[in-house]
Structures are given as C-alpha cells and as structure tokens.
XYZ file of C-alpha atoms in Angstrom:
733
model
C -0.013 0.171 -0.327
C 2.911 2.801 0.531
C 4.131 2.132 -2.730
C 0.917 2.796 -3.980
C 0.297 5.607 -2.225
C 3.869 7.125 -2.534
C 3.140 6.958 -6.626
C -0.539 8.778 -5.922
C 1.020 11.446 -3.822
C 3.816 12.280 -6.557
C 1.269 11.781 -9.309
C -1.016 14.858 -7.245
C 2.019 17.072 -6.962
C 3.274 16.981 -10.040
C -0.491 16.960 -12.020
C -1.612 19.475 -9.372
C -3.824 21.178 -11.556
C -5.908 18.613 -12.835
C -6.412 17.671 -9.383
C -7.289 20.452 -7.740
C -9.636 21.360 -10.901
C -11.268 18.095 -10.538
C -12.295 18.183 -6.676
C -13.428 22.356 -7.333
C -15.577 20.341 -10.290
C -17.195 17.964 -7.630
C -17.306 20.472 -5.554
C -19.167 22.829 -7.741
C -21.053 20.403 -8.975
C -22.063 18.704 -5.800
C -22.687 22.582 -4.739
C -25.403 23.572 -7.468
C -27.076 19.906 -6.749
C -28.281 21.078 -3.340
C -28.987 24.690 -4.379
C -31.617 23.161 -6.872
C -32.645 20.259 -4.537
C -36.432 20.369 -2.915
C -35.889 21.393 0.788
C -34.827 18.695 3.185
C -37.650 17.346 5.614
C -37.588 16.556 9.133
C -36.729 12.715 8.084
C -39.095 10.072 8.956
C -39.142 8.269 11.974
C -39.747 4.781 12.048
C -38.782 1.826 14.259
C -38.896 -1.602 12.130
C -39.585 -4.400 14.130
C -41.253 -2.849 16.981
C -44.711 -3.037 18.284
C -45.280 0.735 18.505
C -44.213 0.689 14.658
C -46.464 -2.209 13.929
C -49.300 -0.093 14.909
C -48.826 2.876 13.504
C -48.551 0.915 9.895
C -51.769 -0.292 11.047
C -53.682 3.048 11.766
C -52.249 4.112 7.965
C -53.939 0.735 6.515
C -56.889 0.735 8.556
C -58.016 4.854 8.915
C -56.906 6.033 5.457
C -56.512 10.190 4.864
C -56.281 10.251 8.736
C -52.775 12.112 8.384
C -50.917 9.883 11.470
C -47.768 11.330 10.258
C -48.748 14.666 9.675
C -48.277 17.578 12.295
C -49.748 18.607 15.650
C -50.635 21.897 17.439
C -51.984 22.336 21.397
C -53.038 25.612 21.497
C -53.498 25.799 25.321
C -55.745 28.767 26.849
C -55.695 29.527 30.093
C -57.886 31.929 31.532
C -57.397 34.955 33.567
C -57.228 35.101 37.584
C -59.800 34.850 38.896
C -61.833 33.772 35.689
C -63.018 30.499 33.944
C -62.533 29.289 30.186
C -66.882 28.455 30.297
C -67.406 32.669 30.451
C -69.186 33.746 27.978
C -65.853 36.651 27.289
C -63.212 33.864 27.014
C -65.526 31.030 25.188
C -65.851 33.434 22.446
C -62.330 34.385 22.363
C -61.975 30.692 21.862
C -64.327 29.475 19.316
C -63.207 32.800 17.526
C -59.126 31.122 17.301
C -60.729 28.085 16.244
C -62.297 29.460 13.355
C -59.563 31.614 12.602
C -57.185 28.471 13.046
C -59.229 26.295 10.161
C -59.083 28.096 7.338
C -55.604 27.069 6.763
C -55.106 25.192 3.465
C -52.607 22.751 5.048
C -55.437 21.851 8.364
C -57.169 19.000 8.284
C -58.834 19.693 11.225
C -59.206 21.583 14.699
C -61.168 20.145 17.710
C -63.265 22.244 19.768
C -62.208 22.345 22.977
C -66.011 22.418 24.489
C -66.862 19.512 21.984
C -64.484 18.035 22.953
C -64.406 17.998 26.334
C -60.801 19.568 26.312
C -61.695 22.098 29.549
C -60.077 21.482 32.585
C -61.995 20.298 35.988
C -61.244 23.627 37.484
C -62.469 25.233 34.231
C -58.823 27.663 33.919
C -57.478 25.387 31.135
C -58.517 24.392 27.750
C -56.836 23.437 24.880
C -57.925 23.049 21.064
C -55.709 20.632 18.830
C -55.243 21.323 15.551
C -54.271 18.413 13.103
C -52.080 18.961 9.571
C -51.668 17.104 6.401
C -47.953 17.469 6.502
C -45.241 17.000 8.950
C -43.594 20.106 10.832
C -40.827 20.674 9.083
C -42.427 20.121 5.735
C -45.188 23.185 6.974
C -45.065 26.481 5.390
C -43.945 29.671 7.095
C -47.458 31.008 6.132
C -48.733 28.236 8.256
C -46.490 28.463 11.361
C -47.158 32.264 10.846
C -51.154 31.838 11.079
C -51.175 29.809 13.957
C -48.843 31.728 15.963
C -51.118 35.342 14.906
C -54.133 33.035 16.013
C -52.712 32.660 19.460
C -51.739 36.413 19.427
C -54.796 37.523 18.903
C -56.661 35.394 21.746
C -53.659 36.729 24.181
C -54.681 40.246 23.130
C -58.196 39.441 24.305
C -56.675 39.017 27.534
C -56.280 34.850 27.824
C -52.977 33.101 28.164
C -51.791 31.425 25.412
C -49.250 28.606 24.339
C -48.479 26.427 21.853
C -47.150 22.982 22.251
C -46.481 19.726 19.250
C -44.146 19.635 16.562
C -46.157 22.131 14.454
C -43.418 24.882 15.284
C -40.791 22.466 14.545
C -37.619 24.095 12.969
C -34.931 23.484 11.395
C -31.708 23.743 13.765
C -28.894 26.790 13.928
C -25.747 26.103 15.728
C -24.663 28.831 16.405
C -21.708 30.830 16.576
C -19.860 28.721 18.650
C -19.064 26.263 15.493
C -17.170 29.249 14.074
C -15.457 29.679 17.109
C -14.482 26.169 16.698
C -13.062 26.591 13.734
C -11.171 29.700 14.958
C -9.458 27.573 17.238
C -8.731 24.912 14.971
C -7.144 27.471 13.076
C -5.069 29.067 16.020
C -3.622 25.300 17.035
C -2.886 24.623 13.552
C -0.442 28.642 13.303
C 1.048 27.554 16.437
C 1.542 23.866 14.898
C 3.654 24.735 12.014
C 4.552 28.113 12.634
C 3.181 29.259 9.013
C -0.054 30.421 7.959
C 0.249 28.666 4.773
C 1.144 24.895 6.008
C -1.864 25.602 8.762
C -4.454 27.087 5.967
C -3.975 23.731 3.621
C -5.598 21.680 5.975
C -8.471 23.960 6.844
C -9.066 24.472 3.219
C -8.926 20.760 2.253
C -11.185 20.038 5.123
C -14.050 22.911 3.995
C -13.682 21.912 0.836
C -14.109 17.823 1.771
C -17.409 18.715 4.295
C -18.681 21.402 1.415
C -19.023 18.572 -0.944
C -20.581 16.116 1.230
C -22.909 18.020 2.856
C -24.191 19.432 -0.307
C -24.157 16.075 -1.524
C -26.429 14.973 1.410
C -28.536 18.231 0.835
C -29.465 17.573 -2.695
C -30.252 13.871 -1.732
C -31.740 14.473 1.491
C -35.874 15.087 -0.191
C -35.171 11.777 -2.223
C -33.353 9.492 0.578
C -35.839 10.969 2.752
C -32.841 12.468 5.231
C -33.474 14.386 8.423
C -31.898 17.971 8.786
C -29.739 16.111 11.412
C -27.994 13.882 8.820
C -26.155 17.080 7.531
C -25.244 18.829 10.684
C -23.702 15.784 12.263
C -21.758 14.892 8.851
C -20.093 18.079 8.982
C -19.013 17.743 12.889
C -17.159 14.520 11.919
C -16.209 15.630 8.332
C -14.999 18.614 9.580
C -13.005 16.826 12.659
C -11.514 14.435 10.678
C -10.905 16.708 7.745
C -8.224 18.946 9.403
C -6.892 15.843 11.329
C -5.768 13.789 8.089
C -4.453 16.967 6.172
C -2.834 17.602 9.807
C -0.787 14.491 9.805
C 0.018 14.332 5.995
C 1.775 18.024 6.034
C 3.219 17.365 9.335
C 5.236 14.095 7.445
C 6.374 16.202 4.849
C 7.990 18.583 6.233
C 9.326 16.231 8.369
C 10.669 14.372 5.308
C 11.980 18.137 3.838
C 13.879 17.861 6.813
C 15.749 15.173 6.024
C 17.281 17.261 2.854
C 14.500 15.379 -0.172
C 13.169 17.242 -2.823
C 9.745 18.462 -2.398
C 7.641 16.238 -4.793
C 9.693 13.087 -3.145
C 8.938 14.264 -0.156
C 4.969 14.743 -1.193
C 5.106 11.022 -2.253
C 6.925 9.600 1.272
C 3.933 12.062 3.216
C 1.676 10.434 1.388
C 3.201 6.790 1.518
C 3.854 6.793 5.357
C 1.313 9.065 6.972
C -1.023 8.327 4.470
C -0.880 4.698 4.917
C -2.056 5.372 8.697
C -4.885 7.904 7.378
C -6.220 5.427 5.041
C -6.514 2.929 7.758
C -7.846 5.447 10.431
C -10.775 6.752 7.970
C -11.600 2.602 7.517
C -11.910 2.403 11.165
C -14.366 5.474 11.104
C -15.953 4.202 8.183
C -16.685 0.976 9.961
C -18.096 2.557 12.645
C -20.727 4.556 11.164
C -21.778 1.943 8.663
C -21.770 -0.317 11.529
C -24.830 1.604 12.864
C -27.062 0.010 10.535
C -27.091 -3.407 12.674
C -29.351 -1.440 15.111
C -31.966 -1.327 12.221
C -33.433 1.824 12.793
C -33.545 4.016 9.749
C -32.717 7.087 10.491
C -29.877 5.920 12.537
C -28.746 3.932 9.695
C -29.052 6.985 7.108
C -26.753 9.154 9.383
C -24.284 6.526 9.571
C -23.835 5.774 6.054
C -24.046 10.014 5.292
C -21.251 10.504 8.015
C -19.024 7.668 6.472
C -19.426 9.179 3.125
C -17.947 12.682 4.448
C -14.972 10.421 5.988
C -14.228 8.393 2.839
C -13.972 11.822 0.946
C -11.844 13.589 3.700
C -9.661 10.671 3.216
C -9.657 10.676 -0.640
C -8.933 14.755 0.076
C -5.876 14.125 2.244
C -4.250 11.477 -0.208
C -4.475 13.555 -3.193
C -5.508 17.593 -2.807
C -2.887 17.895 0.310
C 0.067 17.097 -2.506
C -1.251 19.136 -5.530
C -1.781 21.905 -2.694
C 2.191 21.617 -1.496
C 2.588 21.332 -5.159
C 1.217 25.124 -5.291
C 2.903 26.435 -2.164
C 5.676 25.708 -2.794
C 8.609 27.244 -0.727
C 5.913 28.466 1.606
C 5.779 25.370 3.780
C 9.071 24.995 5.619
C 10.625 21.678 6.446
C 9.572 20.768 10.322
C 12.227 22.189 12.973
C 14.749 24.995 12.681
C 17.373 25.488 10.273
C 15.636 22.240 8.390
C 16.081 19.972 11.512
C 13.905 17.969 13.250
C 13.108 18.651 17.135
C 14.768 15.567 18.650
C 16.881 14.431 15.691
C 20.565 14.090 16.815
C 22.712 16.196 15.888
C 26.313 17.729 16.328
C 24.628 19.701 18.828
C 21.653 17.649 19.875
C 19.477 20.698 21.726
C 16.559 20.013 24.671
C 14.533 17.163 23.870
C 11.116 18.035 22.970
C 7.633 17.606 25.576
C 6.070 14.671 24.095
C 10.163 12.977 24.355
C 10.314 13.985 27.414
C 7.044 12.990 28.922
C 7.139 9.354 27.364
C 10.537 8.695 28.957
C 8.552 9.787 32.650
C 6.354 6.969 31.576
C 8.549 4.350 30.808
C 10.066 4.973 33.984
C 6.983 4.515 36.183
C 4.438 2.357 34.087
C 2.759 0.818 36.503
C 1.660 4.512 38.486
C 0.556 6.308 35.275
C -1.281 3.213 34.438
C -2.924 2.835 37.848
C -3.625 7.240 37.898
C -5.389 7.117 34.301
C -7.676 3.752 34.589
C -8.495 4.954 38.287
C -9.348 8.565 36.672
C -11.515 7.583 33.803
C -13.221 4.814 36.410
C -14.167 8.322 38.442
C -15.465 9.659 35.177
C -17.459 6.761 34.436
C -19.192 6.326 37.972
C -22.410 8.823 36.645
C -23.251 6.227 33.477
C -24.508 3.965 36.404
C -27.311 6.256 36.622
C -27.842 6.135 32.731
C -31.503 7.115 32.078
C -32.485 7.353 28.137
C -35.500 8.770 26.761
C -36.332 10.985 23.649
C -37.173 14.553 23.585
C -40.387 15.899 23.588
C -41.424 19.340 24.386
C -40.863 18.894 28.409
C -37.076 18.947 27.591
C -37.539 22.040 25.942
C -36.102 25.266 27.833
C -39.006 26.979 30.226
C -38.553 29.954 27.438
C -40.153 28.620 24.840
C -44.040 28.469 23.901
C -43.928 24.326 23.751
C -42.412 23.920 27.050
C -45.205 26.063 28.495
C -47.615 24.835 26.356
C -46.442 21.314 28.288
C -46.783 22.959 32.082
C -50.084 23.960 31.353
C -51.630 20.924 30.197
C -49.615 18.905 32.792
C -51.847 21.897 35.303
C -54.496 21.243 33.764
C -54.846 17.869 33.484
C -52.157 15.934 35.079
C -48.858 14.906 33.691
C -50.214 12.324 31.558
C -51.789 14.162 29.688
C -48.635 15.324 27.623
C -47.969 10.977 26.699
C -50.990 9.690 25.791
C -51.069 5.984 25.019
C -52.811 5.197 21.539
C -54.230 1.463 21.735
C -54.815 0.032 18.417
C -57.413 -3.001 18.631
C -57.158 -5.097 15.395
C -60.482 -7.651 15.679
C -60.500 -8.147 12.321
C -60.079 -12.456 13.250
C -62.728 -11.993 15.745
C -66.485 -12.930 15.868
C -67.314 -10.122 17.689
C -65.348 -7.473 17.300
C -67.690 -4.782 19.834
C -67.290 -7.228 22.216
C -63.506 -7.435 22.048
C -63.244 -3.267 22.091
C -65.484 -3.205 25.297
C -63.004 -5.795 26.884
C -60.055 -4.224 25.377
C -61.320 -0.896 27.367
C -62.093 -2.630 30.507
C -59.180 -4.147 31.319
C -57.141 -0.953 30.501
C -59.097 0.354 32.944
C -58.224 -2.393 36.008
C -54.351 -1.322 35.634
C -52.428 0.691 37.969
C -51.789 4.564 36.675
C -54.857 5.277 34.191
C -56.390 8.058 34.568
C -58.481 8.328 31.451
C -59.914 5.504 28.788
C -61.938 6.938 25.896
C -64.305 4.607 24.395
C -63.433 2.549 21.494
C -63.286 4.426 18.037
C -63.917 2.095 15.275
C -63.038 2.236 11.434
C -65.544 2.333 9.159
C -65.138 -1.160 8.484
C -65.784 -2.234 12.046
C -63.329 -4.081 12.475
C -60.175 -1.895 14.011
C -60.709 0.323 16.870
C -58.406 3.314 18.896
C -58.656 3.682 22.363
C -56.880 6.713 23.952
C -55.076 6.511 27.406
C -54.131 8.975 29.930
C -51.238 7.925 32.174
C -51.685 9.234 35.801
C -47.692 10.273 35.308
C -45.399 11.871 33.098
C -44.212 10.232 29.713
C -40.560 9.891 31.091
C -41.636 7.987 34.431
C -40.865 4.223 35.077
C -44.364 4.576 36.239
C -45.865 4.620 32.606
C -43.201 2.694 31.549
C -44.857 -0.162 33.214
C -48.272 1.081 32.355
C -46.720 0.239 28.601
C -45.811 -3.140 29.464
C -49.192 -3.988 31.777
C -51.343 -3.210 28.560
C -49.494 -5.231 26.065
C -49.568 -8.176 28.680
C -53.565 -7.549 28.821
C -53.387 -7.591 25.067
C -51.804 -11.395 25.400
C -54.129 -12.358 27.083
C -57.144 -11.034 24.853
C -55.053 -12.142 21.794
C -55.210 -15.828 23.129
C -59.078 -15.601 24.010
C -60.120 -13.776 20.934
C -57.564 -13.658 18.116
C -57.376 -10.222 18.245
C -54.131 -8.102 18.625
C -54.172 -5.296 20.868
C -51.084 -2.983 20.535
C -49.888 0.156 21.709
C -48.709 3.473 20.020
C -47.981 6.770 20.242
C -44.705 9.006 20.894
C -44.380 8.117 24.560
C -44.786 4.095 23.567
C -42.577 4.672 20.971
C -39.923 6.060 22.837
C -40.131 2.714 25.247
C -39.629 1.089 22.123
C -36.218 2.843 20.969
C -34.663 2.510 23.815
C -35.113 -0.737 24.452
C -34.033 -1.717 20.658
C -31.110 0.610 21.131
C -30.165 -1.376 24.229
C -30.699 -5.121 22.909
C -28.418 -3.770 20.031
C -25.737 -2.465 21.948
C -23.785 -5.772 22.201
C -24.461 -7.123 18.574
C -22.778 -3.874 17.433
C -19.892 -3.833 20.013
C -19.166 -7.262 18.726
C -19.165 -6.067 15.266
C -17.234 -3.071 14.842
C -14.837 -4.093 17.448
C -14.164 -7.009 15.817
C -13.716 -5.567 12.619
C -11.542 -2.992 13.634
C -9.447 -5.412 15.786
C -8.748 -7.699 12.713
C -7.886 -4.347 10.797
C -5.378 -3.500 13.301
C -3.867 -6.852 13.557
C -2.889 -6.382 9.869
C -1.680 -2.842 10.575
C 0.308 -3.469 13.787
C 1.234 -7.204 13.520
C -0.159 -7.805 16.683
C -2.446 -9.299 19.096
C -1.913 -7.769 22.229
C -1.889 -3.765 20.766
C -4.822 -3.849 18.971
C -6.693 -5.859 22.274
C -5.135 -2.724 23.997
C -6.412 -0.166 21.608
C -10.351 -1.733 22.417
C -10.051 -2.006 26.399
C -8.683 1.849 26.176
C -11.637 2.665 24.020
C -14.461 1.152 26.670
C -12.363 3.037 29.452
C -13.000 6.644 27.344
C -16.166 5.708 26.384
C -17.390 5.014 29.657
C -16.090 8.541 30.870
C -17.560 10.130 28.560
C -20.876 8.774 29.258
C -20.627 9.530 32.946
C -20.043 13.007 31.918
C -22.758 13.150 29.535
C -24.885 12.184 32.406
C -23.225 14.320 34.741
C -23.843 17.282 32.858
C -27.136 17.102 30.803
C -29.079 14.280 33.481
C -27.863 15.320 36.753
C -27.364 19.347 35.551
C -23.496 19.926 36.793
C -22.241 22.755 34.862
C -25.224 23.011 32.555
C -25.567 27.055 32.868
C -21.889 26.553 31.251
C -22.566 24.241 28.833
C -26.107 26.336 27.863
C -28.359 23.178 29.418
C -31.392 24.982 30.091
C -33.262 21.744 30.526
C -31.901 18.527 32.154
C -33.516 15.644 31.808
C -32.962 11.917 30.126
C -30.220 11.301 27.585
C -31.106 10.647 24.116
C -31.387 7.022 23.354
C -29.716 6.922 20.695
C -26.923 8.544 22.336
C -24.356 5.890 24.029
C -24.471 3.712 20.677
C -23.790 6.505 18.681
C -21.040 7.663 21.074
C -19.907 4.046 20.673
C -19.823 4.341 17.052
C -18.060 7.500 16.552
C -15.554 7.493 19.582
C -14.330 3.819 18.321
C -13.339 5.033 15.088
C -11.914 8.228 16.263
C -10.028 6.712 18.961
C -8.579 4.189 16.428
C -7.455 7.433 14.681
C -5.091 8.182 17.161
C -4.308 4.768 17.960
C -2.994 4.141 14.238
C -1.197 7.424 14.282
C 0.492 7.844 17.131
C 1.642 3.330 17.781
C 3.017 3.127 14.035
C 5.561 5.279 14.741
C 6.580 3.671 17.816
C 5.884 0.246 15.390
C 8.026 2.099 12.781
C 10.884 2.437 15.248
C 10.926 -1.498 16.986
C 11.336 -2.704 13.504
C 14.185 -1.102 12.907
C 16.194 -2.416 15.897
C 14.987 -0.021 18.738
C 14.130 -1.645 21.840
C 10.321 -1.388 22.959
C 10.903 1.473 25.499
C 13.005 3.614 23.550
C 10.308 2.569 20.561
C 7.957 4.076 22.653
C 9.970 7.273 23.713
C 10.351 7.482 19.686
C 7.016 7.466 18.883
C 6.201 10.559 20.647
C 9.154 12.434 20.366
C 7.960 12.343 15.983
C 4.157 12.103 16.947
C 2.773 13.535 20.590
C 2.780 17.305 19.281
C 0.778 16.070 16.390
C -1.394 13.975 17.812
C -2.056 16.690 20.660
C -2.437 18.956 18.251
C -5.362 17.136 16.081
C -7.036 16.183 19.330
C -6.967 19.848 20.297
C -8.298 20.773 17.018
C -11.106 17.997 17.159
C -12.461 18.766 20.207
C -12.686 22.433 19.199
C -14.789 21.763 15.880
C -17.086 19.188 18.028
C -17.455 21.399 21.248
C -18.480 24.311 18.062
C -21.754 22.444 18.282
C -22.742 22.386 21.650
C -24.085 25.677 20.668
C -26.637 24.175 18.721
C -30.750 24.515 19.357
C -30.820 21.044 18.737
C -30.824 19.017 21.875
C -29.761 16.044 20.181
C -26.532 18.110 18.513
C -25.605 19.837 21.369
C -25.314 16.215 23.317
C -23.554 14.866 21.013
C -21.232 17.504 20.175
C -20.637 17.581 24.235
C -20.406 13.674 24.352
C -17.574 13.540 21.361
C -15.752 16.640 22.574
C -15.432 15.422 26.108
C -14.291 11.642 25.160
C -11.432 12.879 22.517
C -10.387 14.545 25.217
C -10.234 11.253 27.568
C -9.185 9.308 24.603
C -6.573 11.160 23.134
C -4.780 12.763 26.531
C -5.611 10.109 29.087
C -5.637 6.917 27.092
C -3.289 7.761 23.979
C -0.804 9.771 25.543
C -0.743 7.821 29.322
C -2.734 4.614 29.629
C -1.012 2.792 26.102
C 2.645 4.262 26.298
C 2.367 2.762 30.428
C 0.828 -0.580 28.622
C 3.364 -0.601 26.103
C 6.325 -0.154 28.542
C 5.193 -3.114 30.477
C 4.479 -5.803 28.141
C 7.919 -4.606 26.295
C 8.649 -7.969 23.396
C 5.262 -9.132 23.716
C 3.623 -6.397 22.839
C 5.106 -6.849 18.865
C 3.834 -10.489 19.331
C 2.188 -12.414 16.241
C 2.123 -16.323 15.863
C 4.014 -17.093 12.768
C 1.506 -18.775 11.085
C -1.024 -16.007 11.480
C 2.361 -13.370 10.350
C 2.470 -15.332 7.223
C -1.303 -15.660 6.680
C -1.522 -12.184 6.650
C -0.962 -9.458 3.736
C 1.751 -7.016 4.423
C 0.228 -3.818 4.211
C 3.291 -2.054 5.054
C 2.464 0.979 7.113
C 5.751 1.984 7.943
C 6.658 2.534 4.591
C 9.044 0.067 4.637
C 9.479 -0.464 0.603
C 9.907 2.560 0.108
C 12.564 2.458 2.206
C 14.173 -1.145 0.524
C 13.078 0.642 -2.655
C 15.824 3.985 -2.552
C 18.577 2.420 0.305
C 17.555 4.420 2.918
C 18.943 3.185 6.722
C 21.416 0.816 4.637
C 18.926 -1.350 4.043
C 17.350 -1.304 7.401
C 19.925 -4.335 8.240
C 18.409 -3.776 11.539
C 15.034 -4.672 11.001
C 12.840 -6.558 13.269
C 10.858 -9.423 12.145
C 7.915 -9.265 14.349
C-alpha cells in the first residue's frame, strides 16, 4: 500500500492543476445540486420490528386519510385570574380562534375544546388540537405564522395562550460557537506549523471535503428522506477528521523535507507513510459509522452512512489534494524544526528533548503508576454512567423560555402530567367473531390497570374491524411508572389475543420512545461485537500484533464510559449545565450511547493508528521496546495533541446548537476525544506498552504468514531507495 500511495502522492504533486480542478468541479457540481434540490424535511422516523411501529402502520392501512404522520399543534388557553374558560367572553374568544385556525389550507381538522370536553375540571385551562396534512418540518412559513397570529389574537383578548406539539418545529441552528470552534482549530494549526500557509492547507481541504459531503447530502435529502440532523452530524465529523488527516500528512511532509528530500519526493513519502495511517484510520471510522445499520433504525442508519461518506471524502482529499496544494505552496511550507532539523533528531549540537520525549521517558520509567492513575481517573469519571436514564426528547425537555414548554406545563397543570404523553391503543379485531365485544373487553381491561386516569371509548373505523382507544396515564411520559403501564397494557393484550384472536397494540410517542430505548439497548452488544471485531482484525493487519489491538479496544471502552459519565453529569444531573447552555436537564437521548460508541471508537482508533505506527516503525528498525515508545512520542505526540485539540474544538462548537441531540453529541464527542487522546493514548497506551515490552509486538508465525503485508511503515519505500543501509537492523515481528 505504501508504494501505491507514494506514487499517488507524487502524481498529485506533479499534476496538481488537474487534481485541484477535479475537486473544485466536484464541489461546484455538489453545490449546484444542493441549490436546486427540494428542502430537506425532518426525515421519517420509523422503527421496524417494534410494536409501536406495527400499530402505526396498521393505522395508516385501516384509517386512511387521517394523516397520522402529519404535524399537530395544541393551542392551550388559560383564563385570567378569577375567571374560567367557560365564561361567555373567554368562550367566544376561543371559538373565534378555532374558526381562525380552521382556515389554513394545510389544516386537516381543529377540535373545539367545548365540544371535545377539553376543558380542565376547575375550568381554568382548555386546549384546541390542530392536525395538519404534512409534518412539522414540511409546514410552510405561512401556516406557522397563521398559528402564531391566532394565538396572539387570543392573548390580546386577555387569555394566556401557548402552543405545543411539533407544528412549530424548526431547522436546528448551531450558532456562532461552530465558527469559534473552527477559529480555535486555525490557531492550533498556526502554533503547530508556525506558518499561515501550512496551517491553512488542512482547513481549506477540510472545508472543501465537508462542502462536497454536506452538499451531496442536501441534494439527496428529499429523495432519500434524510433529516436535517444528518447533514449537521456529517459536517461535525467531516470537519474534525478532515482537518486531522490533512494535518498528519502535512506534518510528515515537513519532516521529510527536514531529511533533505526534494519537495515532490517528500510529498510522495508523506502520502506513502502518513497516508497509509490515514487510510486505516479512516477505515475504522467508516466501519464504526456504517456499522450503525445493525441497529435497524433507518434514521440512525442514514446518519451513519452519510457521515461515513463524508469521512471517505476526507481521506481521498488528504491523499490527493493535500500533495497538490503542497505543490502550489512551494517553499512557503518550510521543513520541520529550525534550520531544517527535526526536533529530537541527533545532531552535532543536540537540543533539549521536546515535551513528548520528556513525557514518554517519564511514563516508561513509571509505567505502573501512570497506568493506575489513568484507569482510576477514567473510572471515577465513568461513575455517573451507572445512573444513565434513556429517553427521546419531547416538549417537556424544551427550555422553559419556549412556548412549547409552557404549553406542556399548562397541560400538566390542568389535566395531569400524563396528559402530555397519551397512549394510543389499536385493537385489530378483524379475525374476531365479535369485534365490538373485543373493543369493550379491551377498554375494561385497561381501566383495571394501575396509573390509568382516563380511557376513552373505542373509536372504530368504517369497516368496524379496528378501533383506537386513548389512554391517559397518571404519570409524566418519561417516568418508569408510565413505562410499566405500557408493558401492563401489552400483557393484557396478550391475554385478549389468546381468547379472541384480536391484536392489541400500543403506540404513540411515549410507547415509541420506550420501544426505541429497548431496541437500542438490545442492539448495543451485537454492535460492539461487530464493530470492535472488524476493527480488531484490521488493527492486527496494521500493527501485526495481538496485544496492541486488544489494548486499543480496552482503552476505548474506558474512554467511552468516562464520556458517557460526563454526559450524564451535565445533561441529566445538571452539573455545569449553565456553562454548557443546557436549559433543561432530563434523560439522555436513547441513541446517544450507541452513537457515541460508534463514532468515538472510530476516532479513538485514529489516534491509536497515528501514534502507535510511529512506535512500531521505530521498533522494527531495531530500537528496544521502551525506546520505541519514546521515539513514537518524539515524532508524533505534538501532532496528535494538536489533532485532538482541533477535534475537540470542532465538536465543542456544536454545543451551541439549538437541537438538543446535536448539542449533546457535540459535548459527548468533545469530552470523549479529550479522555481518549490525552488520558488513554498519551498515558495508558505507553504505560501498557512499556510493561509488555517485546510481548506487545508478538504475533504467531502462522498468522504472520497468513496476513497481508500492508506496509504501513513504508518499508518498501526505504528498501527501494536504499535508505538506512537496507535496514540491516530490521526486527521481524
């Protein structure tokens, strides 16, 4: 591989005009496609294989034309102090508002609070429900403005009016913090390279790669039903890895220049050596992201594949466009170190060892103490993860400053906390002898369960073979009590099924959240086995070792558990919530653990590959194991540290997003990179390698013969050029 990439790097350097033209053309085509494509919706949310999804699909089939997937809005009214909603003046205001709400072209129906008995027992609160033909993200601005204007008219009449539901759903924005993250990355690059030109190359190529990836996602969003969050997450991951991959190749290029090589040769060598590490690091990220498809949640699968595509583009750009731009930059990109000497290289007047060398030397002298300190520290950070509560966001998780949250609180006040999470029971009695009797039996069985406040009469379809029953729990949607009620209804449905052959299914947002959490929990272990297993095999090929990939996987588990603990502490417990802009604490997003596992594993393997390949390179060329660790840190610690800081800055920039899921993922990935790069890879890894010694690089001879030689260290390049006297001291591992 190193030889092929070496030739690719030299070709890109020589034919830089053609390479640059190709990438600019791709960016232009993607941009034109995105500009002419229909706007992205919110993406359909389906969970194949769950009872809630089965019930939803049955509703679409048996109750056609009801727009079950359309947006809804609850316009909640509260009477002034001392008055009631049943007073003539207040009632007239509400009826005028209902009439005004009914005029919209996208409105399916509006329920009158007085006809639907949607007035609280004390008469102070009422609500009207508006159903739309399309989803909240597809509602046009005119419909949303009409909804807001109707509420404002009622407010001017003296009522308190708030709007809940998903009709006011908006495209998430990330805010200025994203730009700040990129600015921090730029500063780190300037400090690392000491040159504006060299620092600008990784930023430029990363932005081009993300531009192509995100534009392609935008252009295909409508056709492939991609949600708006998909492009945001692809941008987040694409920016981070794009900058990092380019950073490693530019750094290696400057190191090759410092060895006295011509610029074209240096570009080829940089792509042949650092580029090999980029390819394998990118492969681990792609495996982790594409592997999300095993969860069988279409939205998560699409997010993973889209982000993986952006990572693949980042790898290709690093391998081709970086050497092309280095050709344009010429002498503006200088050799690494003063007077063309690499820091830490032997010379007639050896300088003071760099920080990476000093740190690695300390670790190999005190490996056990460093290992214990790192493991105990990560274990302490992981403690809050034991209290992890999973759920999906609803209006109750919105900031108290929003009208959606205020509407949620008013409904809880007037009708009880469970009113915000009604359960929809679908009774399929098509195969039953007496459907009406089955409907009545189901309603009676549900009334006998704990924590049930209201059970509405069954509402059959035109054929009379299917009915819906609405159940109002006594507890809030995210409570364990409500979850137990869902399971209780399903257990009662199993008994009814045995007696009458009727299917009793529970759906609704609350039941869907419960099913999603369960599905994600069930998929976590198979996902870990698949992704970690594939990456383990890949790393065996890269490092030609059994213990190094095993140590890498165990270190990843430490960092991801510590990161989950930090997420729980901030977003669930509220620690540092004000600093992070978390206005409302609550359960952690159901898909957060498995998404973090996938992304963090890929990124963790990035640093493993970049750092440990330098150690292996030194070891196979004759250095002792402990000295190889120090050599790896001398050449790689500064660049890996810079890459980690850049990645943290990019991820942290998304903490300013208005979308709670993006905010949580941005924080989780930023803190995970910190734990993995600076604790696991910079402390635990060298300590373990120092303790293992030569055993770290052991590989059975039969496996060594069976594995392909991918030559990540660029040994083929050295042999071809006669470097290091043919590497007579090469160690066979």
